[in-house]
mmCIF file of C-alpha atoms and ligand atoms in Angstrom:
data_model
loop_
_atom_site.group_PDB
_atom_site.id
_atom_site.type_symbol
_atom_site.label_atom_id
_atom_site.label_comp_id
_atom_site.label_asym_id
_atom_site.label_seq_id
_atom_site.Cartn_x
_atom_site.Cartn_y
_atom_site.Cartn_z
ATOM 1 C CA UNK A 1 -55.348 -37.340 45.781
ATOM 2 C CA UNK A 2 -55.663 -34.667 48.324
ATOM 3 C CA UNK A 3 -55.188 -30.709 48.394
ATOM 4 C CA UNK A 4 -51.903 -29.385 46.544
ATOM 5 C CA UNK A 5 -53.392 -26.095 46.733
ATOM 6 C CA UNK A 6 -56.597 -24.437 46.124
ATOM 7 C CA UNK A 7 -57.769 -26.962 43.848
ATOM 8 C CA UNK A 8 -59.118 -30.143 46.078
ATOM 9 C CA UNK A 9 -59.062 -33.769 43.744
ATOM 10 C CA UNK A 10 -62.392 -35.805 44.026
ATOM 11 C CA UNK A 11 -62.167 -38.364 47.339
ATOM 12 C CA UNK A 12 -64.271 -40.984 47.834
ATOM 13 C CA UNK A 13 -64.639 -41.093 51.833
ATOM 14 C CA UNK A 14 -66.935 -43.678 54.064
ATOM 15 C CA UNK A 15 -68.705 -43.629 57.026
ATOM 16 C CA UNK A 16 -69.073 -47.500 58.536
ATOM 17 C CA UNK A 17 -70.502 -48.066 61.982
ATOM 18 C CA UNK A 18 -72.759 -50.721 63.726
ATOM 19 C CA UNK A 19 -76.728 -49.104 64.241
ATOM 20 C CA UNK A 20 -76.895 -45.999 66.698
ATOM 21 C CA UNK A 21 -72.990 -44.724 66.225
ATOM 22 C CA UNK A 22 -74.798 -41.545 65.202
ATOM 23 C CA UNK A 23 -73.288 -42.175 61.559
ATOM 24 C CA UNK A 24 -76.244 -40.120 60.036
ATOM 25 C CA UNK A 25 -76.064 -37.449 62.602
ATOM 26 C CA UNK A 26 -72.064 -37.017 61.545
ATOM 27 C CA UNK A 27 -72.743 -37.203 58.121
ATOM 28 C CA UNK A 28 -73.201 -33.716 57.462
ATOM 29 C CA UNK A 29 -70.364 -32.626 59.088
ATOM 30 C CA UNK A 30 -68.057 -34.285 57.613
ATOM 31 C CA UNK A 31 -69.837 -33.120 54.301
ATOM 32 C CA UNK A 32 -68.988 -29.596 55.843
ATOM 33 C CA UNK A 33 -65.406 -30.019 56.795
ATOM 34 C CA UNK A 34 -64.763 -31.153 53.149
ATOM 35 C CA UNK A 35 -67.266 -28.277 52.023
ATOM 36 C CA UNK A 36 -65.046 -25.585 53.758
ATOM 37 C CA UNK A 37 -61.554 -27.368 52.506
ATOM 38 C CA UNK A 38 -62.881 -26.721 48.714
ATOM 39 C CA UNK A 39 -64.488 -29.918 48.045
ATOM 40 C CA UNK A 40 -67.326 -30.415 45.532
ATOM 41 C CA UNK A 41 -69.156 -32.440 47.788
ATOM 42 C CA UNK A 42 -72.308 -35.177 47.188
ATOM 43 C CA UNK A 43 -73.134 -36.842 50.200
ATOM 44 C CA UNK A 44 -75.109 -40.718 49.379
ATOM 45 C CA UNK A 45 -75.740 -43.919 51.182
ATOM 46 C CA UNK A 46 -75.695 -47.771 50.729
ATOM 47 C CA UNK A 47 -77.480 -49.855 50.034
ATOM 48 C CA UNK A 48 -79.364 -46.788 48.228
ATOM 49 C CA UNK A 49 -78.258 -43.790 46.519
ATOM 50 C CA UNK A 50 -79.308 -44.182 42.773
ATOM 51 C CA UNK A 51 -83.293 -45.131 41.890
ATOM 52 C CA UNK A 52 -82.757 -48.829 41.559
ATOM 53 C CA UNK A 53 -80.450 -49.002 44.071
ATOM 54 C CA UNK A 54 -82.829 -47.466 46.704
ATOM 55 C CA UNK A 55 -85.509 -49.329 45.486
ATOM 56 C CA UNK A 56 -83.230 -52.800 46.090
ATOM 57 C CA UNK A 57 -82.806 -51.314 49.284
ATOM 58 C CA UNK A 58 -86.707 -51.156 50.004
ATOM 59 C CA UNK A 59 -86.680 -54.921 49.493
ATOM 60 C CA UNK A 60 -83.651 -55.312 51.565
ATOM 61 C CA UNK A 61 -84.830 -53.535 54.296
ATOM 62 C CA UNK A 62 -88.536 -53.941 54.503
ATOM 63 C CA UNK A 63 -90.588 -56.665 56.079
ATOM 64 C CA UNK A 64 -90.716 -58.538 52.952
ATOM 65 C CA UNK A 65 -86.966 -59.346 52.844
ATOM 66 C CA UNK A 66 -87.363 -61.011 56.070
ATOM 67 C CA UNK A 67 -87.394 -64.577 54.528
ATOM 68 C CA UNK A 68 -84.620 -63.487 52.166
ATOM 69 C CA UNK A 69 -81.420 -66.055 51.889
ATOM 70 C CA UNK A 70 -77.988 -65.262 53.192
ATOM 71 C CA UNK A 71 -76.727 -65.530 49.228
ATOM 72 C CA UNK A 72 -79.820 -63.542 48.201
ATOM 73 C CA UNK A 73 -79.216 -60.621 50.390
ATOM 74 C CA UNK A 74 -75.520 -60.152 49.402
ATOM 75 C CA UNK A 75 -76.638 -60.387 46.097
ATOM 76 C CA UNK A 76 -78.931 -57.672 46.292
ATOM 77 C CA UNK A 77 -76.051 -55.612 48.158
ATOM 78 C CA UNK A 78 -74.161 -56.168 45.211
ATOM 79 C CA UNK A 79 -76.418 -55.316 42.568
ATOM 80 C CA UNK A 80 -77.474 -52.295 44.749
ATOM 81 C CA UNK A 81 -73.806 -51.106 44.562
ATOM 82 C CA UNK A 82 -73.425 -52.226 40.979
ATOM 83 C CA UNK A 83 -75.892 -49.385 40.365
ATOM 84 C CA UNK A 84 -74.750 -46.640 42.576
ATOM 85 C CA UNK A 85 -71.388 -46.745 41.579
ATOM 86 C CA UNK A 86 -72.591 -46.650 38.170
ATOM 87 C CA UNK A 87 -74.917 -44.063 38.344
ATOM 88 C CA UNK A 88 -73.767 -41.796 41.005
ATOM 89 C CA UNK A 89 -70.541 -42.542 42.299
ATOM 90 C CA UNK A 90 -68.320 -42.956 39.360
ATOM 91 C CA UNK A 91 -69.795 -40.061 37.271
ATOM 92 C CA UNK A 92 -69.568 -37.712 40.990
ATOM 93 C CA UNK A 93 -65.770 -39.180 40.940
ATOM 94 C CA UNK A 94 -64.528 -38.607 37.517
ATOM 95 C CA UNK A 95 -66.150 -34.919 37.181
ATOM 96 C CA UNK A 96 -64.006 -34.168 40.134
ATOM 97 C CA UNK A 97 -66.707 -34.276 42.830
ATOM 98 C CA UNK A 98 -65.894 -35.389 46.586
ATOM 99 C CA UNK A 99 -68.343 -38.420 47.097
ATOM 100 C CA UNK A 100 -69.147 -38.975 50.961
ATOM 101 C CA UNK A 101 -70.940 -41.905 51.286
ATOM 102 C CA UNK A 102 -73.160 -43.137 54.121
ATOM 103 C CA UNK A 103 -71.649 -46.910 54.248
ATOM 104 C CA UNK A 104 -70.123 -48.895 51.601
ATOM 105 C CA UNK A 105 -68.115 -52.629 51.306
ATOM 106 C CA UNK A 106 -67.302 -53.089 54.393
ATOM 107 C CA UNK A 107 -70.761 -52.904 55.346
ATOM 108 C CA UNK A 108 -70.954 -56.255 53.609
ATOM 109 C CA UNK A 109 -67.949 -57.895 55.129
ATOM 110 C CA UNK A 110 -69.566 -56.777 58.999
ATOM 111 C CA UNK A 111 -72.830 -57.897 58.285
ATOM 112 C CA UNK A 112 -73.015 -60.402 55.448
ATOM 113 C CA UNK A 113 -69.926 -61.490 56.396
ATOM 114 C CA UNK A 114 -69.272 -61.088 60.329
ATOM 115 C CA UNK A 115 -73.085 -60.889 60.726
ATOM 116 C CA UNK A 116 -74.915 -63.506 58.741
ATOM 117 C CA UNK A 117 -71.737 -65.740 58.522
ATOM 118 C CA UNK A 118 -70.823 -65.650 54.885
ATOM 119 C CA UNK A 119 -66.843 -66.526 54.081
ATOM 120 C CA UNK A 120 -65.133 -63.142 53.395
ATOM 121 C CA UNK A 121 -63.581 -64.971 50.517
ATOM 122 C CA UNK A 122 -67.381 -64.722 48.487
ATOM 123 C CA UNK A 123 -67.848 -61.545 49.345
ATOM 124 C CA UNK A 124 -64.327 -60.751 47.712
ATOM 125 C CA UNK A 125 -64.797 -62.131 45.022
ATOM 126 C CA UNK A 126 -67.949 -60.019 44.277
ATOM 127 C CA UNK A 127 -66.133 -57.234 45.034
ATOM 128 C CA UNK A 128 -63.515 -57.648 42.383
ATOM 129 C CA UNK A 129 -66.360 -58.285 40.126
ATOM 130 C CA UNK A 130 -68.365 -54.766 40.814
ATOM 131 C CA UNK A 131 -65.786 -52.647 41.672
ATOM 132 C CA UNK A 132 -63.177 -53.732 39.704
ATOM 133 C CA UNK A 133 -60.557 -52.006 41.752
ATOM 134 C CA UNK A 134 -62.313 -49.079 43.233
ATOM 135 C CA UNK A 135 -62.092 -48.800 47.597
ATOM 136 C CA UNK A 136 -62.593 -45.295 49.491
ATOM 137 C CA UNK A 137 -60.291 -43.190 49.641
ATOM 138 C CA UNK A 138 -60.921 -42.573 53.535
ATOM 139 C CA UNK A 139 -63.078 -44.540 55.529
ATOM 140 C CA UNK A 140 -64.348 -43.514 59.168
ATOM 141 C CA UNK A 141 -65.163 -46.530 61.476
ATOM 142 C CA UNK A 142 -67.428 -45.094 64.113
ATOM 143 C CA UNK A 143 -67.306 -47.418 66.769
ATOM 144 C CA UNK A 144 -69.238 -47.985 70.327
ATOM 145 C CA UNK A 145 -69.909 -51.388 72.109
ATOM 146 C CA UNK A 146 -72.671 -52.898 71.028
ATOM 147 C CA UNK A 147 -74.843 -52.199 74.135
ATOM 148 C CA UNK A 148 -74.156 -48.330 74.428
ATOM 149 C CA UNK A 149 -75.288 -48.227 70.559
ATOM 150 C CA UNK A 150 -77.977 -50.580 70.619
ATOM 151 C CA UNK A 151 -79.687 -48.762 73.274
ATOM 152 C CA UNK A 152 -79.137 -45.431 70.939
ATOM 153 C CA UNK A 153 -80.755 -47.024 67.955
ATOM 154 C CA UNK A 154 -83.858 -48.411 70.379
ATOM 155 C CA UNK A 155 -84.488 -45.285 71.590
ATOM 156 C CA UNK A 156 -84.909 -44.097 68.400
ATOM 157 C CA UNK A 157 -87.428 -46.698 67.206
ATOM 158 C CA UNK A 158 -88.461 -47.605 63.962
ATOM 159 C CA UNK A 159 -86.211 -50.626 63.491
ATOM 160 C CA UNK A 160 -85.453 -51.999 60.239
ATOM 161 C CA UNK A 161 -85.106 -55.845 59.586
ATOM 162 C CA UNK A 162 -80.976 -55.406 60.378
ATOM 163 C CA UNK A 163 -81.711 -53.334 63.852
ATOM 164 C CA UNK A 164 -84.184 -56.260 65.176
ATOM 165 C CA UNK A 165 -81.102 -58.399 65.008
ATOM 166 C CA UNK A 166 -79.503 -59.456 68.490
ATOM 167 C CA UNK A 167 -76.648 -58.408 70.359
ATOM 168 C CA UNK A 168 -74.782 -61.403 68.965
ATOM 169 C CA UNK A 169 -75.164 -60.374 65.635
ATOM 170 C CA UNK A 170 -73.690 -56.987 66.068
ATOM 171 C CA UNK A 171 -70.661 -58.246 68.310
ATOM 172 C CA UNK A 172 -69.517 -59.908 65.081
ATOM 173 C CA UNK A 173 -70.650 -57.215 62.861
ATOM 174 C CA UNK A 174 -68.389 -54.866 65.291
ATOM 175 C CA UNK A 175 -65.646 -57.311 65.420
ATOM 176 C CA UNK A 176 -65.339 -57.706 61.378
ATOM 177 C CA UNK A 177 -65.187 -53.551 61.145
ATOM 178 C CA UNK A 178 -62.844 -53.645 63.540
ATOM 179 C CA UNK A 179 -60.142 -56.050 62.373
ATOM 180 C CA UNK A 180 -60.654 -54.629 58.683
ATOM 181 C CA UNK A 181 -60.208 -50.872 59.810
ATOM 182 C CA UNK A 182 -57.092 -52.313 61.216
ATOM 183 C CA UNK A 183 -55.886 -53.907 58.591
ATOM 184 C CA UNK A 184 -56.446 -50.896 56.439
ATOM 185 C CA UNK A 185 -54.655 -48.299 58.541
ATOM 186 C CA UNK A 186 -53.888 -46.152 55.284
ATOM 187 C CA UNK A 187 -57.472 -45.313 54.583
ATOM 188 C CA UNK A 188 -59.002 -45.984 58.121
ATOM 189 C CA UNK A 189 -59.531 -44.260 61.154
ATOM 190 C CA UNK A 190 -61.142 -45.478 64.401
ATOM 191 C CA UNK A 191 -63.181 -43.399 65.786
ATOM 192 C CA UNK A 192 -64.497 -43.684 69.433
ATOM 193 C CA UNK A 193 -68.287 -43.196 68.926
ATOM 194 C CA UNK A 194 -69.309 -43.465 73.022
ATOM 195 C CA UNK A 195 -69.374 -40.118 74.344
ATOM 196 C CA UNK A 196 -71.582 -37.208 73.274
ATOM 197 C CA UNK A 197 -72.365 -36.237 69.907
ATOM 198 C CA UNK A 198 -69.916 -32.711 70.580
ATOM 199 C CA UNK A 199 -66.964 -35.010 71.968
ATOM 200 C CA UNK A 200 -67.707 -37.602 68.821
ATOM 201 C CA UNK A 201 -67.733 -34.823 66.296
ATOM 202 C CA UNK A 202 -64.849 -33.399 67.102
ATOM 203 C CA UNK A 203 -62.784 -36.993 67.055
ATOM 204 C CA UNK A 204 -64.557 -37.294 63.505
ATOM 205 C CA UNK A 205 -63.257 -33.981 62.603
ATOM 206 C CA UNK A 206 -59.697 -34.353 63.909
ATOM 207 C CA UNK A 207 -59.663 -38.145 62.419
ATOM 208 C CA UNK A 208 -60.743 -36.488 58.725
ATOM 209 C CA UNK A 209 -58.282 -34.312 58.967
ATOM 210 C CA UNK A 210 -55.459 -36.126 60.098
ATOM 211 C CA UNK A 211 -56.061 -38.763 57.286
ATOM 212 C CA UNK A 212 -56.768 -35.743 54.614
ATOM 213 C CA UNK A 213 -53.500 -34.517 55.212
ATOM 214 C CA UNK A 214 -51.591 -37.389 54.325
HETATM 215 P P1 TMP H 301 -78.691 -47.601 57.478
HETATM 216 O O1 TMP H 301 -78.029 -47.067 56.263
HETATM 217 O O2 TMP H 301 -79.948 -46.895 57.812
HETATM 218 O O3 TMP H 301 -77.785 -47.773 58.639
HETATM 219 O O4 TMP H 301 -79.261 -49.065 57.129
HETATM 220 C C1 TMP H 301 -78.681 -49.897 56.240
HETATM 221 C C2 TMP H 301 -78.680 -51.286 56.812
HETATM 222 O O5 TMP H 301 -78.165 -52.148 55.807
HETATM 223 C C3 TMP H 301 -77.792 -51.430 58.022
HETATM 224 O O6 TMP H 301 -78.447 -52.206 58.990
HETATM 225 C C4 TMP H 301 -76.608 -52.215 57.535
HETATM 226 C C5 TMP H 301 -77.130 -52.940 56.327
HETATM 227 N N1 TMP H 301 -76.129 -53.167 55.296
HETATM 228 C C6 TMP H 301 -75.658 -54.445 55.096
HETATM 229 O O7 TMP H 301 -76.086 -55.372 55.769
HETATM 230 N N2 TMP H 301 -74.713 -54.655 54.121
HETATM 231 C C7 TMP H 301 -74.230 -53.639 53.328
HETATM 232 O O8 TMP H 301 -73.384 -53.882 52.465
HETATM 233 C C8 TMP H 301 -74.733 -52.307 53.558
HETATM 234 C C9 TMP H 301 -74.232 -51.175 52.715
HETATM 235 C C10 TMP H 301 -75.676 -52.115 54.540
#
């Protein structure tokens, strides 16, 4: 996959975190780092990323989905990701582009799954059905307790429907990332998202790496 000289093959690398891990704020440099190492790189987000997709993710988001189901909401996930992958992600992938994406599945197992409840065996089995085989390549958990980020996202106001959610809800959000990214140990890396955004970038940095050189 990665680096056998000066030609880099296409990755498809993840950022997951609960709200206020400063995924946004990291996403550009780890864009960077891959930028530098001679990566064609397109940076995108989920839910989001292609037209249809980020128009799902208006509904998702907005004060309108508020009265949304459970089932309804993964849906919509789903067909969000359907798009994006069909779009933007596969096409970026097979022309040899590096895709970093601002979350992706295991999004869905934290919060539909951890968060809302859902069995992780549904959301599986939608998985096998949209992606038909296709998981990062590298995935970057940032991760904080749920207080220290909470208070991050607050501060920075504007709260979507997820961020009004309570502390409960993100404890098993956080827990769900957490036992995945250890139960995925050859694509994930940990990465302690408490301290300040110069000590967290360069853990991000070092964790890339490290799991780029394999
Ligand atoms: P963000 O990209 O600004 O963090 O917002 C996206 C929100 O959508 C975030 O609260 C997490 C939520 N989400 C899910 O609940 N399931 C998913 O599969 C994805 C990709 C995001």
């Amino acid at each position: 996959m990665i680096d056998t000289g000066t030609e880099r093959s296409a990755l498809f690398v993840t950022l997951e975190g609960i709200e206020g891990v400063g995924k946004s704020t990291h996403l550009a440099a780890v864009a960077a780092y891959l930028r530098e190492h001679g990566h064609d790189v397109v940076v995108t987000r989920e839910p989001g990323g292609a037209p249809v997709a980020e128009a799902i993710r208006d509904l998702l988001l907005g004060a309108r989905g508020a009265a949304m189901s459970h089932d309804a909401e993964l849906l919509l996930m789903f067909a969000a990701r359907a798009e994006h992958l069909d779009k933007l992600v596969r096409p970026a992938l097979v022309a040899g582009r590096t895709v970093v994406c601002d979350r992706f599945t295991d999004a869905t197992y934290a919060y539909q799954g951890g968060g809302r409840g859902i069995d992780l065996a549904r959301i599986a089995v939608l998985e096998d059905l949209i992606q038909a085989g296709l998981q990062p390549d590298l995935t970057l958990l940032l991760d904080a307790p749920v207080e220290v980020a909470l208070a991050r996202a607050r501060a920075r106001g504007g709260a979507d429907r997820f961020e009004l959610e309570r502390s409960a809800f993100f404890e098993r959000v956080r827990a769900v990332y957490l036992k995945r990214a250890m139960a995925a140990p050859h694509r994930t890396r940990i990465v302690d998202a408490s301290g300040t955004p110069e000590t967290v970038a360069a853990l991000l940095i070092a964790a890339l790496a490290e799991l780029a050189r394999r």
